Short mmCIF file of C-alpha atoms in Angstrom, two decimals:
data_model
loop_
_atom_site.label_atom_id
_atom_site.label_comp_id
_atom_site.label_asym_id
_atom_site.label_seq_id
_atom_site.Cartn_x
_atom_site.Cartn_y
_atom_site.Cartn_z
CA MET M 1 -4.85 20.74 22.86
CA ILE M 2 -6.95 20.46 19.70
CA HIS M 3 -10.10 19.95 21.76
CA GLY M 4 -9.38 23.11 23.73
CA SER M 5 -8.53 25.16 20.67
CA LEU M 6 -11.91 24.36 19.11
CA GLY M 7 -13.71 26.18 21.91
CA ALA M 8 -16.53 24.97 24.10
CA GLY M 9 -18.24 23.14 21.26
CA ASP M 10 -20.44 25.87 19.78
CA ALA M 11 -20.36 24.95 16.10
CA GLY M 12 -21.98 28.22 15.02
CA ASN M 13 -19.32 30.39 16.69
CA LEU M 14 -16.52 28.22 15.37
CA ARG M 15 -17.96 28.37 11.85
CA ALA M 16 -18.31 32.14 11.96
CA SER M 17 -14.74 32.50 13.25
CA ALA M 18 -13.46 30.23 10.46
CA VAL M 19 -15.32 32.24 7.79
CA VAL M 20 -13.94 35.56 9.06
CA LEU M 21 -10.41 34.26 9.58
CA GLY M 22 -10.43 32.49 6.20
CA ALA M 23 -11.58 35.66 4.44
CA LEU M 24 -8.85 37.62 6.20
CA TYR M 25 -6.17 35.18 5.09
CA VAL M 26 -7.42 35.25 1.48
CA ALA M 27 -7.39 39.05 1.62
CA ALA M 28 -3.85 38.93 3.04
CA ALA M 29 -2.81 36.69 0.14
CA ALA M 30 -4.27 39.10 -2.40
CA LEU M 31 -2.70 42.13 -0.71
CA SER M 32 0.70 40.47 -0.36
CA VAL M 33 0.83 40.01 -4.13
CA ARG M 34 -0.72 43.36 -5.03
CA LEU M 35 1.56 45.36 -2.72
CA GLN M 36 4.59 43.14 -3.40
CA ARG M 37 5.06 42.69 0.35
CA LYS M 38 6.09 39.14 1.26
CA ALA M 39 4.53 37.90 -1.98
CA HIS M 40 6.13 34.47 -1.46
CA PHE M 41 3.65 33.94 1.38
CA GLU M 42 0.73 34.13 -1.04
CA GLU M 43 0.30 30.35 -1.38
CA VAL M 44 0.47 29.85 2.39
CA PHE M 45 -2.06 32.58 3.17
CA ALA M 46 -4.40 31.60 0.34
CA ASN M 47 -4.38 27.85 1.01
CA ALA M 48 -4.94 28.32 4.74
CA GLY M 49 -7.65 30.89 4.09
CA LEU M 50 -9.48 28.80 1.51
CA LEU M 51 -9.31 25.72 3.72
CA LEU M 52 -10.88 27.66 6.59
CA LEU M 53 -13.44 29.52 4.49
CA LEU M 54 -14.64 26.61 2.35
CA SER M 55 -14.58 24.12 5.26
CA ALA M 56 -16.73 26.47 7.31
CA LEU M 57 -19.22 26.91 4.48
CA VAL M 58 -19.36 23.14 3.83
CA SER M 59 -19.82 22.58 7.54
CA GLY M 60 -22.72 25.04 7.45
CA VAL M 61 -24.35 23.17 4.59
CA LEU M 62 -23.95 19.74 6.15
CA GLY M 63 -24.40 20.71 9.80
CA SER M 64 -27.29 23.18 9.75
CA GLU M 65 -30.79 21.82 10.09
CA LEU M 66 -32.87 24.85 9.11
CA ASN M 67 -30.92 27.35 7.02
CA TRP M 68 -28.63 25.02 5.09
CA GLY M 69 -29.96 26.49 1.84
CA VAL M 70 -28.47 29.87 2.74
CA TRP M 71 -25.16 28.21 3.53
CA LEU M 72 -25.31 26.33 0.24
CA ALA M 73 -25.95 29.52 -1.72
CA ALA M 74 -23.01 31.19 0.04
CA LEU M 75 -20.84 28.15 -0.63
CA LEU M 76 -21.72 28.04 -4.33
CA VAL M 77 -20.98 31.75 -4.74
CA ALA M 78 -17.69 31.58 -2.81
CA ALA M 79 -16.47 28.33 -4.40
CA GLY M 80 -17.53 29.47 -7.87
CA LEU M 81 -15.55 32.67 -7.38
CA VAL M 82 -12.55 30.70 -6.13
CA MET M 83 -12.68 28.35 -9.14
CA TRP M 84 -13.04 31.20 -11.64
CA LEU M 85 -10.20 33.24 -10.13
CA SER M 86 -7.91 30.24 -9.65
CA PHE M 87 -8.52 29.18 -13.24
CA ARG M 88 -7.47 32.62 -14.43
CA LEU M 89 -4.48 32.70 -12.09
CA GLY M 90 -3.42 29.14 -12.98
CA ARG M 91 -3.55 27.86 -9.39
CA SER M 92 -4.60 24.23 -9.48
CA LEU M 93 -4.71 23.70 -5.71
CA TYR M 94 -7.15 26.56 -5.13
CA PHE M 95 -9.25 25.22 -8.00
CA ALA M 96 -9.28 21.73 -6.48
CA GLN M 97 -10.46 23.07 -3.12
CA GLY M 98 -13.31 24.88 -4.84
CA VAL M 99 -14.35 21.79 -6.82
CA VAL M 100 -14.38 19.52 -3.75
CA ALA M 101 -16.33 22.09 -1.71
CA VAL M 102 -18.98 22.47 -4.44
CA TYR M 103 -19.35 18.69 -4.85
CA VAL M 104 -19.72 18.02 -1.13
CA GLY M 105 -22.15 20.92 -0.73
CA LEU M 106 -24.33 19.76 -3.61
CA LEU M 107 -24.55 16.29 -2.09
CA ARG M 108 -26.77 17.79 0.63
CA LEU M 109 -29.07 19.18 -2.06
CA LEU M 110 -29.27 15.74 -3.71
CA PHE M 111 -29.88 13.76 -0.53
CA ALA M 112 -32.20 16.18 1.30
CA PRO M 113 -35.42 15.33 -0.63
CA PHE M 114 -34.89 11.61 0.07
CA ARG M 115 -34.26 12.02 3.77
CA TYR M 116 -37.11 9.76 4.81
CA HIS M 117 -36.93 7.27 1.90
CA VAL M 118 -34.43 4.46 1.47
CA THR M 119 -33.71 4.66 -2.24
CA GLY M 120 -30.75 4.47 -4.55
CA LEU M 121 -31.78 7.51 -6.57
CA PRO M 122 -29.73 10.14 -4.66
CA PHE M 123 -26.66 7.89 -4.93
CA PHE M 124 -27.27 7.59 -8.65
CA LEU M 125 -27.62 11.37 -8.93
CA ALA M 126 -24.45 11.82 -6.87
CA ALA M 127 -22.61 9.49 -9.27
CA LEU M 128 -23.90 11.50 -12.23
CA LEU M 129 -22.82 14.73 -10.53
CA GLY M 130 -19.40 13.15 -9.96
CA LEU M 131 -19.15 12.34 -13.67
CA GLY M 132 -20.01 15.95 -14.46
CA VAL M 133 -17.31 17.15 -12.09
CA LEU M 134 -14.82 14.77 -13.74
CA VAL M 135 -15.60 16.31 -17.12
CA LEU M 136 -15.12 19.75 -15.60
CA ILE M 137 -11.76 18.68 -14.14
CA LEU M 138 -10.55 17.30 -17.47
CA ALA M 139 -11.64 20.45 -19.31
CA ALA M 140 -10.08 22.75 -16.73
CA HIS M 141 -6.80 20.83 -16.77
CA ARG M 142 -6.67 21.04 -20.55
CA ARG M 143 -7.16 24.79 -20.60
CA MET M 144 -5.52 25.99 -17.41
CA ARG M 145 -1.99 27.34 -17.67
CA GLU M 146 -0.54 26.30 -14.32
CA ARG M 147 1.88 28.58 -12.52
CA MET U 1 3.42 -4.03 -16.68
CA ARG U 2 2.67 -3.67 -20.35
CA PRO U 3 5.84 -3.07 -22.42
CA GLU U 4 4.39 0.22 -23.72
CA SER U 5 3.76 1.42 -20.17
CA VAL U 6 7.35 0.58 -19.20
CA THR U 7 8.65 2.48 -22.24
CA TRP U 8 6.50 5.53 -21.40
CA GLU U 9 7.63 5.41 -17.80
CA ARG U 10 11.31 5.19 -18.71
CA ALA U 11 10.93 8.10 -21.15
CA ALA U 12 9.15 10.17 -18.50
CA GLU U 13 11.95 9.46 -16.01
CA VAL U 14 14.66 10.51 -18.49
CA ARG U 15 12.77 13.68 -19.48
CA GLU U 16 12.21 14.57 -15.84
CA ALA U 17 15.90 14.06 -15.09
CA ALA U 18 16.82 16.21 -18.10
CA GLN U 19 14.50 18.92 -16.80
CA GLY U 20 16.37 18.80 -13.48
CA TRP U 21 19.76 18.97 -15.20
CA ARG U 22 18.56 21.94 -17.21
CA ARG U 23 17.18 23.67 -14.11
CA VAL U 24 20.59 23.63 -12.42
CA GLU U 25 22.23 24.45 -15.78
CA ALA U 26 24.13 21.18 -15.99
CA ILE U 27 22.99 21.01 -19.62
CA ASP U 28 21.93 23.69 -22.08
CA ALA U 29 18.56 24.09 -23.79
CA PRO U 30 19.51 22.36 -27.08
CA THR U 31 20.79 19.33 -25.17
CA GLU U 32 17.57 19.12 -23.20
CA GLN U 33 15.60 19.41 -26.41
CA ALA U 34 17.69 16.63 -27.96
CA ILE U 35 16.98 14.41 -24.95
CA ARG U 36 13.25 15.15 -25.18
CA GLU U 37 13.27 14.21 -28.86
CA ALA U 38 15.22 11.02 -28.19
CA TYR U 39 12.78 9.96 -25.45
CA PRO U 40 9.27 10.88 -26.60
CA ASP U 41 6.60 10.52 -23.94
CA PRO U 42 3.09 10.48 -25.36
CA CYS U 43 1.42 10.42 -21.94
CA ILE U 44 -0.39 13.35 -20.39
CA THR U 45 0.95 13.67 -16.85
CA PRO U 46 -0.94 16.21 -14.75
CA SER U 47 0.49 17.52 -11.48
CA ALA U 48 -0.21 15.70 -8.21
CA VAL U 49 -3.12 18.04 -7.40
CA TRP U 50 -4.97 17.10 -10.59
CA ARG U 51 -4.23 13.40 -10.15
CA VAL U 52 -5.50 13.34 -6.57
CA LEU U 53 -8.58 15.36 -7.55
CA THR U 54 -9.35 12.99 -10.43
CA ALA U 55 -8.80 9.90 -8.27
CA GLY U 56 -11.06 11.37 -5.59
CA MET U 57 -13.89 12.04 -8.04
CA VAL U 58 -13.54 8.60 -9.62
CA THR U 59 -13.81 7.17 -6.11
CA ALA U 60 -16.98 9.19 -5.46
CA VAL U 61 -18.53 8.00 -8.73
CA PHE U 62 -17.58 4.38 -8.02
CA LEU U 63 -18.91 4.31 -4.46
CA CYS U 64 -22.10 6.23 -5.29
CA THR U 65 -22.87 3.88 -8.19
CA PHE U 66 -22.30 0.90 -5.91
CA GLY U 67 -24.57 2.42 -3.27
CA ALA U 68 -27.26 3.16 -5.85
CA LEU U 69 -27.30 -0.43 -7.15
CA LEU U 70 -27.15 -1.89 -3.66
CA LEU U 71 -30.22 0.05 -2.59
CA ALA U 72 -32.01 -0.40 -5.89
CA PHE U 73 -31.78 -4.21 -5.81
CA ARG U 74 -31.98 -4.53 -2.00
CA THR U 75 -29.81 -7.61 -2.20
CA ASP U 76 -29.26 -10.31 0.42
CA GLN U 77 -25.77 -11.43 1.56
CA LEU U 78 -25.17 -13.51 -1.56
CA GLY U 79 -26.33 -10.68 -3.79
CA LEU U 80 -23.97 -8.28 -1.98
CA GLN U 81 -21.04 -10.63 -2.63
CA VAL U 82 -21.96 -10.99 -6.30
CA LEU U 83 -22.37 -7.23 -6.67
CA MET U 84 -19.01 -6.58 -5.01
CA LEU U 85 -17.24 -9.10 -7.23
CA LEU U 86 -18.96 -7.67 -10.31
CA PHE U 87 -17.83 -4.16 -9.36
CA ALA U 88 -14.33 -5.48 -8.71
CA GLY U 89 -14.21 -7.10 -12.15
CA ALA U 90 -15.58 -4.00 -13.86
CA SER U 91 -13.03 -1.80 -12.08
CA LEU U 92 -10.12 -4.00 -13.03
CA VAL U 93 -11.26 -4.05 -16.68
CA ALA U 94 -11.63 -0.26 -16.56
CA THR U 95 -8.08 -0.01 -15.19
CA GLU U 96 -6.72 -2.05 -18.09
CA VAL U 97 -8.62 0.13 -20.59
CA LEU U 98 -7.38 3.35 -18.97
CA GLU U 99 -3.80 2.07 -18.78
CA VAL U 100 -3.71 1.33 -22.52
CA SER U 101 -4.28 4.92 -23.55
CA PRO U 102 -1.50 7.49 -23.04
CA GLN U 103 -4.25 10.09 -22.67
CA SER U 104 -5.61 8.48 -19.51
CA ALA U 105 -2.87 6.26 -18.07
CA ARG U 106 -1.41 8.86 -15.69
CA ARG U 107 -4.39 11.02 -14.80
CA GLY U 108 -5.10 9.28 -11.49
CA ALA U 109 -8.29 7.55 -12.64
CA ALA U 110 -6.55 4.23 -13.37
CA GLY U 111 -5.00 4.18 -9.90
CA ALA U 112 -8.39 4.76 -8.27
CA THR U 113 -10.18 2.06 -10.28
CA ALA U 114 -7.37 -0.43 -9.60
CA PHE U 115 -7.45 0.32 -5.86
CA TRP U 116 -11.22 -0.06 -5.53
CA GLY U 117 -11.25 -3.09 -7.79
CA ILE U 118 -8.77 -4.97 -5.62
CA LEU U 119 -10.38 -3.77 -2.37
CA PHE U 120 -13.86 -4.87 -3.48
CA LEU U 121 -12.41 -8.19 -4.60
CA LEU U 122 -10.93 -8.75 -1.15
CA VAL U 123 -14.06 -7.62 0.73
CA GLY U 124 -16.24 -9.80 -1.53
CA PHE U 125 -13.92 -12.74 -0.91
CA SER U 126 -14.05 -12.14 2.86
CA LEU U 127 -17.86 -12.07 2.84
CA PHE U 128 -17.91 -15.22 0.73
CA LEU U 129 -15.70 -17.04 3.27
CA LEU U 130 -17.60 -15.84 6.32
CA ASP U 131 -21.21 -15.85 5.14
CA THR U 132 -21.40 -18.42 2.36
CA VAL U 133 -18.73 -21.03 3.12
CA ARG U 134 -18.89 -20.25 6.86
CA VAL U 135 -15.18 -20.73 7.46
CA ARG U 136 -13.91 -20.24 11.02
CA TYR U 137 -13.07 -16.60 11.76
CA ASP U 138 -9.33 -17.21 12.29
CA ASP U 139 -9.06 -19.31 9.13
CA ALA U 140 -10.90 -16.62 7.16
CA ILE U 141 -8.45 -13.96 8.41
CA ASP U 142 -5.51 -16.09 7.27
CA ALA U 143 -7.05 -16.73 3.86
CA VAL U 144 -7.90 -13.06 3.34
CA LEU U 145 -4.40 -11.96 4.34
CA ILE U 146 -2.87 -14.38 1.82
CA ALA U 147 -5.32 -13.17 -0.83
CA SER U 148 -4.53 -9.56 0.07
CA LEU U 149 -0.78 -10.18 -0.14
CA LEU U 150 -1.15 -11.76 -3.59
CA ALA U 151 -3.73 -9.32 -4.97
CA TRP U 152 -1.82 -6.15 -4.00
CA ALA U 153 1.48 -7.69 -5.15
CA VAL U 154 0.03 -8.61 -8.55
CA GLY U 155 -1.58 -5.17 -8.78
CA SER U 156 1.72 -3.50 -7.94
CA TRP U 157 3.58 -5.58 -10.51
CA ARG U 158 0.93 -5.04 -13.20
CA TRP U 159 0.24 -1.31 -12.73
CA GLY U 160 3.41 -0.22 -10.93
CA SER U 161 1.67 1.37 -7.97
CA PRO U 162 3.89 1.98 -4.90
CA LEU U 163 0.76 2.11 -2.69
CA PHE U 164 -0.10 -1.45 -3.67
CA ALA U 165 3.43 -2.56 -2.76
CA VAL U 166 2.91 -0.99 0.68
CA LEU U 167 -0.43 -2.78 1.14
CA SER U 168 1.07 -6.07 -0.03
CA ALA U 169 3.95 -5.75 2.45
CA ILE U 170 1.52 -4.91 5.28
CA SER U 171 -0.61 -7.98 4.43
CA PHE U 172 2.52 -10.15 4.33
CA PHE U 173 3.73 -9.12 7.78
CA LEU U 174 0.25 -9.32 9.28
CA PHE U 175 0.05 -12.88 7.96
CA LEU U 176 3.46 -13.73 9.44
CA GLY U 177 2.26 -12.31 12.75
CA ARG U 178 -0.48 -14.92 12.83
CA PHE U 179 2.05 -17.73 13.43
CA PRO U 180 3.07 -18.81 16.97
CA TYR U 181 6.62 -17.47 16.46
CA GLY U 182 5.47 -14.41 14.57
CA ARG U 183 8.03 -12.12 16.22
CA VAL U 184 10.90 -14.33 15.11
CA LEU U 185 9.50 -14.55 11.60
CA TRP U 186 9.08 -10.78 11.42
CA GLY U 187 12.72 -10.29 12.38
CA LEU U 188 14.20 -12.92 10.10
CA ILE U 189 12.05 -12.32 7.05
CA GLY U 190 12.13 -8.54 7.55
CA ALA U 191 15.94 -8.54 7.49
CA VAL U 192 16.06 -10.93 4.52
CA LEU U 193 13.46 -8.94 2.62
CA ALA U 194 15.33 -5.65 3.16
CA GLY U 195 18.60 -7.24 2.06
CA LEU U 196 17.11 -8.91 -1.03
CA ALA U 197 15.05 -5.91 -2.13
CA ALA U 198 18.09 -3.64 -1.77
CA ARG U 199 19.79 -5.66 -4.51
CA TRP U 200 17.06 -4.71 -6.99
CA LEU U 201 17.03 -0.97 -6.32
CA ASP U 202 19.19 -0.22 -9.36
CA GLU U 203 18.19 -3.16 -11.54
CA ALA U 204 18.13 -1.65 -15.03
CA SER U 205 15.85 -4.33 -16.45
CA TRP U 206 13.07 -3.36 -14.03
CA ALA U 207 10.60 -0.57 -14.71
CA PRO U 208 11.17 2.55 -12.58
CA SER U 209 7.95 1.93 -10.62
CA HIS U 210 9.07 -1.63 -9.86
CA ARG U 211 12.34 -0.26 -8.51
CA ARG U 212 10.28 2.09 -6.32
CA GLY U 213 8.37 -1.00 -5.17
CA ALA U 214 11.72 -2.58 -4.21
CA ALA U 215 12.55 0.54 -2.17
CA ILE U 216 9.23 0.17 -0.36
CA LEU U 217 10.07 -3.45 0.46
CA VAL U 218 13.42 -2.33 1.86
CA VAL U 219 11.65 0.14 4.14
CA ALA U 220 9.02 -2.48 5.09
CA GLY U 221 11.75 -4.98 5.99
CA ILE U 222 13.60 -2.42 8.11
CA LEU U 223 10.42 -1.37 9.91
CA ALA U 224 9.49 -5.01 10.58
CA ALA U 225 12.93 -5.77 12.00
CA TYR U 226 12.73 -2.68 14.18
CA ALA U 227 9.24 -3.60 15.41
CA VAL U 228 10.66 -6.94 16.54
CA VAL U 229 13.33 -5.42 18.78
CA ASN U 230 11.58 -2.26 19.97
CA THR U 231 11.24 -2.33 23.76
CA TYR U 232 7.65 -1.14 23.85
CA SER U 233 6.65 -3.72 21.23
CA PHE U 234 8.26 -6.37 23.45
CA ASP U 235 6.68 -5.05 26.61
CA ALA U 236 3.16 -4.52 25.24
CA ARG U 237 3.30 -7.75 23.22
CA VAL U 238 2.18 -5.86 20.14
CA LEU U 239 3.21 -8.57 17.67
CA GLU U 240 1.91 -11.41 19.81
CA ASP U 241 -1.54 -9.79 19.73
CA LEU U 242 -1.61 -10.29 15.96
CA GLY U 243 -1.51 -14.07 16.41
CA ARG U 244 -4.40 -16.46 16.62
CA SER U 245 -6.29 -16.17 19.88
CA ALA U 246 -5.29 -19.70 20.90
CA ALA U 247 -1.56 -18.99 20.63
CA ALA U 248 0.40 -19.53 23.87
CA ARG U 249 1.88 -16.46 25.56
CA VAL U 250 5.24 -16.51 27.32
CA ALA U 251 6.52 -13.55 29.36
CA PRO U 252 9.84 -12.16 28.02
CA SER U 253 12.89 -12.83 30.18
CA PRO U 254 14.76 -9.84 31.74
CA SER U 255 17.83 -10.53 29.58
CA LEU U 256 15.70 -10.34 26.43
CA PHE U 257 14.25 -7.09 27.68
CA VAL U 258 17.74 -5.61 28.12
CA PHE U 259 18.68 -6.83 24.65
CA ALA U 260 15.55 -5.13 23.26
CA ALA U 261 16.45 -1.85 25.00
CA LEU U 262 19.93 -1.93 23.47
CA ALA U 263 18.57 -2.85 20.05
CA THR U 264 16.02 -0.02 20.21
CA ALA U 265 18.92 2.39 20.51
CA VAL U 266 21.27 0.69 18.05
CA VAL U 267 19.00 -0.25 15.10
CA PRO U 268 18.16 3.36 14.11
CA LEU U 269 21.86 4.24 14.16
CA VAL U 270 22.71 1.22 11.99
CA VAL U 271 19.99 2.24 9.52
CA LEU U 272 21.29 5.82 9.47
CA MET U 273 24.82 4.54 8.80
CA TRP U 274 23.51 2.34 5.99
CA GLY U 275 21.74 5.37 4.51
CA VAL U 276 24.89 7.48 4.65
CA ARG U 277 27.08 4.75 3.16
CA SER U 278 24.64 3.83 0.41
CA ARG U 279 23.73 7.50 -0.36
CA ARG U 280 20.04 6.60 -0.38
CA THR U 281 17.84 9.32 1.05
CA PHE U 282 14.88 7.03 1.70
CA VAL U 283 17.05 4.82 3.97
CA LEU U 284 18.26 7.96 5.78
CA ASP U 285 14.65 9.10 6.17
CA THR U 286 13.72 5.70 7.58
CA GLY U 287 16.59 5.95 10.06
CA VAL U 288 15.43 9.38 11.18
CA VAL U 289 11.88 8.08 11.73
CA LEU U 290 13.20 5.10 13.71
CA LEU U 291 15.36 7.42 15.80
CA ALA U 292 12.29 9.51 16.63
CA LEU U 293 10.37 6.34 17.55
CA SER U 294 13.23 5.25 19.81
CA LEU U 295 13.19 8.63 21.55
CA VAL U 296 9.43 8.30 22.11
CA THR U 297 10.02 4.79 23.48
CA LEU U 298 12.70 6.14 25.81
CA ARG U 299 10.30 8.84 27.00
CA HIS U 300 7.70 6.13 27.69
CA TYR U 301 9.99 4.40 30.20
CA VAL U 302 12.11 7.31 31.44
CA HIS U 303 9.98 10.33 32.24
CA LEU U 304 12.42 13.14 31.50
CA ALA U 305 9.79 15.64 30.41
CA PRO U 306 6.31 15.70 28.84
CA LEU U 307 6.10 14.01 25.45
CA TRP U 308 5.44 17.25 23.59
CA VAL U 309 8.61 18.78 25.09
CA ILE U 310 10.68 15.76 24.01
CA LEU U 311 9.23 15.87 20.49
CA THR U 312 9.71 19.63 20.17
CA LEU U 313 13.28 19.45 21.41
CA SER U 314 14.04 16.46 19.15
CA GLY U 315 12.64 18.32 16.14
CA ALA U 316 14.61 21.44 16.99
CA ALA U 317 17.76 19.36 17.48
CA LEU U 318 17.26 17.75 14.08
CA VAL U 319 16.84 21.15 12.42
CA VAL U 320 20.00 22.45 14.11
CA LEU U 321 21.86 19.28 13.10
CA ALA U 322 20.70 19.64 9.48
CA LEU U 323 21.79 23.28 9.41
CA ALA U 324 25.17 22.43 10.93
CA VAL U 325 25.77 19.61 8.45
CA GLU U 326 24.78 21.83 5.53
CA ARG U 327 27.08 24.63 6.73
CA ALA U 328 29.95 22.18 7.21
CA LEU U 329 29.43 20.77 3.71
CA ARG U 330 29.25 24.21 2.11
CA ARG U 331 32.45 25.32 3.85
CA ALA U 332 34.37 22.14 3.04
CA PRO U 333 36.95 22.21 0.23
CA GLY U 334 35.04 21.67 -3.02
CA GLY U 335 31.79 21.72 -1.07
CA GLU U 336 32.15 18.00 -0.42
CA ILE U 337 32.98 15.70 2.50
CA ALA U 338 33.46 11.98 1.78
CA GLY U 339 31.48 12.26 -1.44
CA ILE U 340 28.52 14.02 0.17
CA THR U 341 27.54 17.53 -0.92
CA ALA U 342 24.86 20.03 0.07
CA ASP U 343 24.01 20.74 -3.57
CA PRO U 344 20.39 20.19 -4.55
CA LEU U 345 19.62 16.89 -6.19
CA PHE U 346 18.19 16.82 -9.69
CA ALA U 347 14.85 15.83 -8.22
CA ASP U 348 11.39 16.73 -9.45
CA GLU U 349 10.56 19.96 -7.65
CA ARG U 350 6.85 19.63 -8.39
CA GLN U 351 6.62 16.62 -6.10
CA GLN U 352 8.61 18.45 -3.47
CA ARG U 353 6.28 21.45 -3.72
CA ALA U 354 3.21 19.24 -3.44
CA LEU U 355 4.62 17.66 -0.28
CA GLN U 356 5.42 21.09 1.13
CA ILE U 357 1.79 22.22 1.08
CA VAL U 358 0.66 20.43 4.24
CA PRO U 359 3.47 21.37 6.63
CA VAL U 360 3.67 24.86 5.16
CA VAL U 361 -0.01 25.56 5.78
CA ALA U 362 0.18 23.90 9.19
CA ALA U 363 3.22 25.83 10.30
CA PHE U 364 2.49 29.05 8.42
CA THR U 365 5.96 29.47 7.01
CA ALA U 366 6.88 30.32 3.48
CA PRO U 367 7.99 27.44 1.23
CA ALA U 368 11.75 27.08 1.01
CA ALA U 369 13.05 28.93 -1.99
CA ALA U 370 15.63 27.28 -4.24
CA PRO U 371 19.05 28.85 -3.60
CA GLU U 372 20.17 31.13 -6.36
CA GLU U 373 23.22 30.06 -8.31
CA LYS U 374 26.07 32.41 -7.63
CA GLY U 375 27.30 32.61 -11.14
CA PHE U 376 28.98 35.49 -12.92
CA ALA U 377 26.91 38.67 -13.03
CA GLY U 378 28.29 41.42 -15.22
CA GLY U 379 27.65 44.71 -13.51
CA GLY U 380 28.73 46.79 -16.46
CA GLY U 381 31.86 48.87 -16.73
CA ARG U 382 33.48 51.61 -18.61
CA PHE U 383 36.69 52.09 -20.49
CA GLY U 384 38.04 54.73 -22.72
CA GLY U 385 40.37 57.65 -22.75
CA GLY U 386 40.91 60.91 -24.48
CA GLY U 387 37.20 61.49 -24.70
CA ALA U 388 36.42 58.01 -25.95
CA GLU U 389 33.77 56.20 -23.93
CA GLU U 390 32.28 52.78 -24.24
CA LYS U 391 30.07 50.68 -22.08
CA PHE U 392 29.92 46.87 -21.91
#
């Protein structure tokens, strides 16, 4: 059933569908709160939408051979926006999805220059990036007012 | 566990309970405040999302650092073992340091370092046995399972992690399965373990996380006993496959097979009855899971309908049953039947909300809202006469 639902295996089409559907769900979440129509569905719409949207962008970064830089730029913009908005709204789960997406996306940037060299440097840089993200998490937790 | 950690944990439990009592208005705000002052908790306890996020990032840092050093030194087998054991030691020391401080004890980082520390210790030990000492493969598996049982058990006792108790129990039963009469041992020791651990569920001298560990052992014992008698497990020789390759195999007799079929049906019901009588939700949950497994087993041998139809119908039947029971309880005199009510427990709703995320997103339904208390609501009124008018 899952195999069939994912289509004939065209990753590009699936990715594009996930981006559009994810954006629609996020928009539905925003509208449900703004219009006070089924506002209790906000978390469901937003979490599903962010999962689809950010997963598709991360998949673009990790799966594309040629234009992964474009996907990475889109991911950084989208995830940065998600983190900023979720911080202001006090939504820790949205924030966490943004953080994970940014970290995984940046791993491609760190490992790409060392594609043909066996070296520990990208792992070291990834560990340093992880430490930076940990500091960000601690700072965000201290300042965010969760709702 | 360190005495300070136990004290913090007890205080956190009491404060959480007080929060629940306040939420359902069993106590008023001053009482809750008095409880909070009587049980100070210096620890910072983020929500589950923050803890998982922190643990995930600590894991990434740990594994990336290990990968960096591994590639930098380009070690041989012995070097890999030494590096793994060094990382294990460093992680365990880091866990102790993090656990000491109330600022960092409950952020998720200590759990991640403890987990990777023990795992690297076990993998390093396995490599040492196989590559350096060159122990026979079967002997190495036995030794590693014993080490795993002990390491996770000590970790669970020291840091109070329920996950470590689960891993320790899994190692224990896998080790028992290595013996020629593994199935018998699983049944006997599973039943004994469940019975013994159940005695410690309310032991006041134990830390709350140790009592949770006891609950996990109860569930592990029940699951092991069920695995012994489940028909499919008998038929497919699931437990016998855990044993050493040289172990003799004997086909089960037809009478044993009939006994297993009966037990597959009866054991879940017995567990459900135990859960109802003991008022323990985790035993009830275990019974429900076993019942579902028994239905799947039945479907395997009696082809009534496709598996997805059986599962869907079973789920729907459970929902209908839950609704019927709740309605019956609400309509009963005093909202209670034999000491059981439908009123919400004073449980931590944050944990419940965190658990709701996955099924809610998967099923696209709104999270269940807490029922509103039907208390008195003054709608306002008027009195007066002869031109007098007042509103209250």
